[in-house]
Structure formats: structure tokens, C-alpha cells
Tab-separated table of C-alpha atoms and ligand atoms in Angstrom:
chain	number	residue	atom	x	y	z
A	1	MET	CA	43.363	0.122	21.977
A	2	ILE	CA	40.889	2.680	23.368
A	3	GLU	CA	37.427	1.744	22.106
A	4	LEU	CA	35.431	4.931	21.526
A	5	LYS	CA	31.741	3.949	21.426
A	6	ASP	CA	30.232	7.265	20.411
A	7	LEU	CA	30.551	11.008	20.535
A	8	SER	CA	29.004	12.150	23.812
A	9	TYR	CA	29.242	15.928	24.148
A	10	VAL	CA	31.122	19.116	23.430
A	11	ARG	CA	31.785	21.661	26.183
A	12	PHE	CA	32.462	25.261	25.212
A	13	GLY	CA	33.443	28.208	27.384
A	14	THR	CA	31.591	31.314	26.311
A	15	SER	CA	31.859	34.985	27.092
A	16	ASN	CA	28.080	35.419	27.020
A	17	LEU	CA	25.807	32.623	28.203
A	18	GLU	CA	22.673	34.560	27.222
A	19	ASP	CA	23.812	34.951	23.613
A	20	ALA	CA	24.802	31.277	23.553
A	21	GLU	CA	21.338	30.241	24.756
A	22	SER	CA	19.642	32.493	22.224
A	23	PHE	CA	21.717	31.042	19.375
A	24	ALA	CA	21.348	27.451	20.546
A	25	THR	CA	17.560	27.700	20.788
A	26	LYS	CA	16.416	30.296	18.226
A	27	CYS	CA	18.997	29.400	15.560
A	28	LEU	CA	20.436	25.941	16.080
A	29	GLY	CA	17.240	24.332	17.422
A	30	LEU	CA	18.575	22.602	20.550
A	31	GLN	CA	16.485	22.213	23.706
A	32	VAL	CA	17.575	23.625	27.042
A	33	GLY	CA	17.937	20.543	29.233
A	34	GLU	CA	19.105	22.415	32.288
A	35	GLN	CA	20.462	25.818	33.151
A	36	SER	CA	22.343	25.991	36.390
A	37	GLY	CA	24.207	29.115	37.354
A	38	LYS	CA	27.128	29.302	35.037
A	39	ALA	CA	26.336	26.353	32.765
A	40	LEU	CA	23.738	25.700	30.071
A	41	TYR	CA	22.999	22.103	29.048
A	42	LEU	CA	21.558	21.659	25.571
A	43	ARG	CA	19.883	18.588	24.133
A	44	SER	CA	19.698	17.257	20.575
A	45	ASP	CA	18.469	13.703	21.286
A	46	ASP	CA	17.504	11.464	24.212
A	47	ARG	CA	20.677	12.238	26.098
A	48	ALA	CA	20.667	14.680	29.015
A	49	HIS	CA	22.898	16.958	26.951
A	50	THR	CA	25.223	16.939	23.947
A	51	LEU	CA	26.372	20.556	24.148
A	52	CYS	CA	27.305	22.440	27.320
A	53	TYR	CA	28.081	26.129	27.272
A	54	PHE	CA	29.702	27.401	30.455
A	55	GLU	CA	30.802	30.897	31.459
A	56	GLY	CA	34.463	30.938	30.622
A	57	ASP	CA	37.117	31.389	28.004
A	58	PRO	CA	35.824	30.493	24.502
A	59	ALA	CA	39.208	28.875	23.915
A	60	GLU	CA	38.175	26.239	26.463
A	61	GLN	CA	36.766	23.571	24.145
A	62	THR	CA	36.407	19.917	25.075
A	63	VAL	CA	35.071	16.887	23.201
A	64	GLY	CA	33.721	13.923	25.167
A	65	PHE	CA	33.559	10.348	23.861
A	66	GLU	CA	31.749	7.480	25.556
A	67	VAL	CA	33.650	4.320	26.489
A	68	GLU	CA	32.095	1.057	27.683
A	69	ASP	CA	32.742	0.980	31.426
A	70	GLU	CA	35.057	2.045	34.230
A	71	GLY	CA	37.361	-0.914	33.592
A	72	LYS	CA	37.924	0.235	30.003
A	73	LEU	CA	38.322	3.805	31.304
A	74	ASN	CA	41.102	2.741	33.680
A	75	THR	CA	42.831	0.791	30.921
A	76	ALA	CA	42.601	3.843	28.655
A	77	ALA	CA	44.123	6.007	31.395
A	78	ALA	CA	47.050	3.597	31.744
A	79	THR	CA	47.580	3.492	27.976
A	80	LEU	CA	47.553	7.281	27.664
A	81	ASP	CA	49.847	7.674	30.652
A	82	GLN	CA	52.358	5.214	29.150
A	83	LEU	CA	52.276	7.217	25.907
A	84	GLY	CA	53.110	10.395	27.798
A	85	HIS	CA	49.665	11.986	27.791
A	86	PRO	CA	48.985	13.381	31.295
A	87	VAL	CA	45.591	12.072	32.422
A	88	HIS	CA	43.167	13.847	34.754
A	89	ALA	CA	40.631	11.682	36.556
A	90	GLY	CA	37.377	13.590	36.939
A	91	THR	CA	36.339	14.410	40.501
A	92	PRO	CA	32.782	13.621	41.607
A	93	SER	CA	31.775	17.270	41.195
A	94	GLU	CA	33.352	17.426	37.733
A	95	CYS	CA	31.479	14.229	36.805
A	96	ALA	CA	28.243	15.804	38.024
A	97	LEU	CA	28.881	18.852	35.852
A	98	ARG	CA	29.215	16.494	32.876
A	99	LYS	CA	26.302	14.284	33.876
A	100	VAL	CA	28.477	11.174	33.694
A	101	LYS	CA	29.406	8.416	36.136
A	102	ALA	CA	33.145	8.839	35.552
A	103	PHE	CA	35.553	10.432	33.077
A	104	ILE	CA	39.186	11.073	32.359
A	105	GLY	CA	40.578	14.082	30.534
A	106	PHE	CA	43.708	14.275	28.377
A	107	LYS	CA	45.080	16.124	25.361
A	108	ASP	CA	45.487	14.599	21.916
A	109	PRO	CA	48.834	15.167	20.151
A	110	THR	CA	47.691	18.584	18.863
A	111	GLY	CA	46.575	19.591	22.357
A	112	ASN	CA	42.835	19.169	21.870
A	113	HIS	CA	41.042	18.624	25.191
A	114	VAL	CA	39.437	15.195	25.044
A	115	GLU	CA	37.386	13.434	27.714
A	116	LEU	CA	36.500	9.748	27.846
A	117	VAL	CA	33.247	9.254	29.724
A	118	VAL	CA	31.329	6.363	31.294
A	119	ARG	CA	27.513	6.181	31.689
A	120	PRO	CA	26.498	9.572	30.302
A	121	GLU	CA	22.984	10.357	31.489
A	122	ARG	CA	19.952	9.896	29.261
A	123	SER	CA	16.794	11.886	29.813
A	124	GLY	CA	13.363	10.371	30.369
A	125	ARG	CA	11.908	13.391	28.573
A	126	ARG	CA	11.706	13.368	24.776
A	127	TYR	CA	13.992	15.821	22.987
A	128	PHE	CA	11.677	18.698	21.984
A	129	ALA	CA	13.323	21.111	19.567
A	130	SER	CA	13.098	24.812	20.376
A	131	ARG	CA	12.941	25.431	16.602
A	132	ASP	CA	11.863	22.948	13.944
A	133	ALA	CA	15.354	22.535	12.446
A	134	GLY	CA	14.707	18.821	11.916
A	135	ILE	CA	17.635	17.765	14.086
A	136	THR	CA	17.889	13.993	14.364
A	137	GLY	CA	21.137	13.815	16.331
A	138	PHE	CA	24.577	15.043	17.240
A	139	SER	CA	26.805	13.337	14.752
A	140	HIS	CA	30.410	14.466	14.392
A	141	VAL	CA	33.030	17.045	15.242
A	142	GLY	CA	35.887	18.503	13.275
A	143	LEU	CA	39.074	18.797	15.329
A	144	PHE	CA	41.990	20.990	14.366
A	145	THR	CA	45.300	19.242	13.864
A	146	THR	CA	48.796	20.673	13.580
A	147	ASP	CA	50.009	17.382	12.058
A	148	PRO	CA	47.341	15.356	10.204
A	149	MET	CA	49.452	12.211	9.773
A	150	ARG	CA	50.550	12.155	13.418
A	151	ASP	CA	47.021	12.694	14.687
A	152	GLU	CA	45.543	10.151	12.300
A	153	ARG	CA	47.975	7.632	13.806
A	154	PHE	CA	46.827	8.588	17.304
A	155	TRP	CA	43.110	8.231	16.579
A	156	THR	CA	43.505	5.003	14.576
A	157	GLN	CA	46.302	3.214	16.487
A	158	VAL	CA	45.784	4.356	20.094
A	159	CYS	CA	42.031	4.609	19.621
A	160	ASN	CA	39.718	2.536	17.449
A	161	ALA	CA	38.941	5.127	14.776
A	162	ARG	CA	39.172	3.994	11.149
A	163	VAL	CA	39.702	6.269	8.164
A	164	SER	CA	36.709	6.281	5.826
A	165	ASP	CA	38.080	8.821	3.317
A	166	ARG	CA	40.790	11.463	3.085
A	167	ILE	CA	40.763	14.911	1.539
A	168	GLY	CA	44.410	15.661	1.028
A	169	ASP	CA	45.778	14.596	4.421
A	170	ILE	CA	42.486	15.391	6.184
A	171	ALA	CA	41.145	12.146	7.608
A	172	LEU	CA	37.431	11.498	7.996
A	173	MET	CA	37.324	8.823	10.673
A	174	ARG	CA	34.575	6.560	11.953
A	175	VAL	CA	34.129	4.690	15.214
A	176	ASN	CA	31.040	2.848	13.988
A	177	ALA	CA	29.303	2.362	10.626
A	178	ILE	CA	28.549	6.064	10.198
A	179	HIS	CA	30.976	7.589	7.681
A	180	HIS	CA	32.769	9.749	10.242
A	181	THR	CA	32.548	10.843	13.848
A	182	ILE	CA	35.824	12.777	13.828
A	183	ALA	CA	37.144	14.926	10.980
A	184	LEU	CA	40.689	16.280	11.273
A	185	ALA	CA	41.253	19.755	9.827
A	186	PRO	CA	44.701	21.399	9.540
A	187	GLY	CA	45.087	24.407	11.806
A	188	PRO	CA	47.641	26.435	13.796
A	189	GLY	CA	46.655	24.936	17.121
A	190	PRO	CA	44.051	22.966	19.089
A	191	GLY	CA	40.328	23.587	18.958
A	192	VAL	CA	37.048	22.344	17.603
A	193	HIS	CA	36.796	23.044	13.869
A	194	HIS	CA	33.014	22.456	13.658
A	195	VAL	CA	30.105	20.702	15.322
A	196	ASN	CA	27.754	18.657	13.174
A	197	HIS	CA	24.112	17.839	13.793
A	198	GLN	CA	22.224	15.600	11.433
A	199	VAL	CA	18.829	16.790	10.180
A	200	GLU	CA	15.968	14.815	8.666
A	201	SER	CA	15.804	16.044	5.086
A	202	ASN	CA	17.230	18.186	2.323
A	203	ASP	CA	14.323	20.521	2.999
A	204	ASP	CA	15.597	21.021	6.568
A	205	VAL	CA	19.022	22.053	5.249
A	206	LEU	CA	17.533	24.595	2.868
A	207	ARG	CA	14.849	25.822	5.263
A	208	SER	CA	17.643	26.502	7.760
A	209	TYR	CA	19.622	28.311	5.082
A	210	TYR	CA	16.773	30.820	4.779
A	211	HIS	CA	15.949	30.888	8.492
A	212	LEU	CA	19.552	31.491	9.586
A	213	SER	CA	20.087	34.063	6.834
A	214	GLY	CA	17.017	35.862	8.146
A	215	GLN	CA	18.505	35.747	11.634
A	216	ARG	CA	21.720	37.274	10.211
A	217	VAL	CA	23.684	34.186	11.220
A	218	PRO	CA	26.785	34.107	8.976
A	219	ILE	CA	26.561	31.248	6.466
A	220	VAL	CA	30.176	30.149	5.853
A	221	PHE	CA	29.781	27.180	3.488
A	222	GLY	CA	26.956	25.688	1.479
A	223	PRO	CA	24.280	24.748	0.856
A	224	GLY	CA	26.355	22.004	-0.709
A	225	ARG	CA	27.060	18.293	-0.960
A	226	HIS	CA	30.128	16.439	0.303
A	227	PRO	CA	31.433	13.863	-2.233
A	228	THR	CA	32.965	11.972	0.701
A	229	SER	CA	29.958	11.185	2.896
A	230	GLY	CA	27.404	12.152	0.238
A	231	ALA	CA	25.743	14.425	2.804
A	232	ARG	CA	23.998	17.636	1.851
A	233	PHE	CA	25.252	20.336	4.197
A	234	LEU	CA	25.183	23.880	5.516
A	235	TYR	CA	27.842	25.474	7.736
A	236	PHE	CA	27.224	28.597	9.789
A	237	ARG	CA	28.962	30.558	12.488
A	238	GLY	CA	27.688	30.738	16.064
A	239	PRO	CA	28.800	32.359	19.316
A	240	ASP	CA	32.511	33.041	19.805
A	241	GLY	CA	33.140	32.120	16.176
A	242	MET	CA	32.323	28.414	16.497
A	243	VAL	CA	31.183	26.847	13.237
A	244	PHE	CA	28.188	24.499	13.203
A	245	GLU	CA	27.061	22.194	10.408
A	246	TYR	CA	23.719	20.659	9.545
A	247	SER	CA	23.885	17.709	7.207
A	248	VAL	CA	21.621	14.983	5.927
A	249	GLY	CA	22.277	11.697	4.158
A	250	VAL	CA	25.683	10.766	5.592
A	251	ASP	CA	26.640	7.390	4.112
A	252	GLU	CA	27.272	4.346	6.237
A	253	ILE	CA	30.297	2.140	5.605
A	254	GLU	CA	28.731	-1.044	4.271
A	255	ASP	CA	31.543	-3.527	4.828
A	256	GLU	CA	33.923	-2.807	7.662
A	257	GLU	CA	36.286	-5.573	6.498
A	258	THR	CA	36.703	-4.581	2.876
A	259	HIS	CA	36.239	-0.787	3.019
A	260	ARG	CA	39.264	1.134	1.782
A	261	PRO	CA	39.580	4.919	2.271
A	262	ARG	CA	39.246	6.939	-0.912
A	263	GLN	CA	41.753	9.722	-1.555
A	264	PHE	CA	40.298	13.076	-2.655
A	265	GLY	CA	42.522	15.957	-3.712
A	266	PHE	CA	42.859	18.936	-1.354
A	267	GLU	CA	40.662	21.148	-3.524
A	268	PRO	CA	37.224	22.789	-3.310
A	269	SER	CA	35.438	20.090	-5.310
A	270	SER	CA	36.497	17.518	-2.709
A	271	LEU	CA	34.529	19.437	-0.076
A	272	CYS	CA	31.525	20.327	-2.201
A	273	MET	CA	30.533	18.534	-5.398
A	274	TRP	CA	28.006	21.241	-6.261
A	275	GLY	CA	30.476	24.127	-6.355
A	276	SER	CA	29.928	25.938	-3.042
A	277	LYS	CA	33.080	27.641	-1.778
A	278	ARG	CA	34.087	27.820	1.887
A	279	SER	CA	34.347	31.312	3.385
A	280	TRP	CA	36.113	30.240	6.575
B	301	DBH	O1	30.448	14.863	5.571
B	301	DBH	C1	31.542	14.918	4.989
B	301	DBH	O2	31.897	14.114	4.080
B	301	DBH	C2	32.500	16.013	5.343
B	301	DBH	C3	33.616	16.225	4.541
B	301	DBH	C4	34.494	17.254	4.857
B	301	DBH	C5	34.274	18.058	5.966
B	301	DBH	C6	33.157	17.818	6.772
B	301	DBH	O3	32.877	18.583	7.856
B	301	DBH	C7	32.269	16.803	6.475
B	301	DBH	O4	31.212	16.605	7.313
B	302	FE2	FE1	31.338	17.927	9.025
């Protein structure tokens, strides 16, 4: 079983690096960790980066997860290879671009680009937000799935994810005590459905609602509250159509041994218990 320790980064191709930097700093509130030529490294915590925009095709979207060490990485590569997932071992220059010691890349059953990384760099400099959005960390991603049951099996049987709750067949899966690190969302093909950052308070969610509205950033869902994780949330659209989410108050799974996933119906009230409707 591939033990995912944590979400490490997302990498997005973008058609306009300047617009991406403006959104990431003036709207989202990330800090520019490094800008080198065709890549922009953005920070949301003590890591060297958690979001990398690079000049390229916006359809190029990759999610990186940290694994324990190179031994576990090699075992993961062998497991994936046996299951018929072609595995790419990162070259030294590709590792440098990701600020990791080593990584492998593969596609999940839907075709999502996933990387497993070892020793992602931390920064000795404190994360200093470019805007006071109250970001406390990079918390989860939504991944599109063309077959929720098949992909749930992949993430929970090949990897160590556990289902915390389901909305219809959408699985909210954890790799630690936090309610979810990966959310699967039905879609026509691979891609990142949304990127979540946690913020400190309800006030941060609502302050951002007004700030982003003032910046003419499209709000696509919320302010609202998820009955699943209990988090208060706001979703908004960034460069190249990518959806970002702020949320606060995500539950932790108290007892790993006895927790059983709850089943919510595939209906609006399962996504927002206050009545907000999604517009994406
Ligand atoms: O936080 C959640 O519970 C949640 C539920 C559905 C979809 C999401 O993106 C979520 O973050
Ligand atoms: Fe989310």
C-alpha cells in the first residue's frame, strides 16, 4: 500500500504567468517564494512552495503527495508498474524544478497526473502573506473522476486514503486525521476540480467574499457550510478557470478505528447546509 503522508503541491500550466502572479498575490494571498524564468513558486506555509504556476498549457495539472523516503518511493513505483500504471522517475533537473529530493510521476485511473515526492523543501523564512487572507495552510484538492467507485478503490486500496464521508458516490478521503485531503468529483476527464486553503476564521471567509467580489473575481459557491466536514467555505474562480476554495473549521476524524463514512444524498443540501447553490 502506498502511504501518502501529506499533500505537497499542485503544479499548473498557465497561459499568462503575470496574471497568475497577480491573482495568487492580490486575490488568493499566497507569497511569491521564487520566480525563475518560466515558473512561479507560491507559498502558503513553511514549505518552499505549495503551488507552482509554469508557462504552459493550463490543461497540464499535477498534484504532488509526500511519501516517507526513497525506499517507499521505489516500492510505490513497483506497485504502480505491476498495476499497469506507467511510472516516470523524475530526473535531477525535474526534481530541482519541484524542490524535492526525488519523485515519480504516474496517472491515476482517470488520467490525473500525480507525483509522489520525497523530501520536499521547507523554507527558513516565515510564510508572509501578500494579502491578509488568513491562510493557515494548503489543505486539500478536488480531483475529477470519470468513475468514482473505481477511483475510490484506487485511492483506498492501492494508496492509504480512507473515506470519511460520501456525497452520492463522491468520496471525501483522508490520509491523516483531517476530514479529507482528496475529494473526488465526477467529470468528463482528468483535472483538478478545486484547490483548498484553510483560513483562520469565519471572518476571513467573509472578508474574502467582499474583497474578491471587489476584485471582480467570480464567486462560484458560498459563502456556505459543508455538512460533511462542517467547514465554512467560499469557492472562487482563478486563472485559466481553476476553482479555489477557502474554508475554516474542517473536522478531524476522532477515532480512526471506529469511524464509518456517512452517506449524504447527491443534492445541494449535502454540499451546503445553509442553502448556497453552486454556479460551476
Ligand atoms: O469540506 C467539505 O466537506 C467538502 C465537501 C464537498 C466538497 C468540498 O470541496 C469540500 O471541501
Ligand atoms: Fe473542498
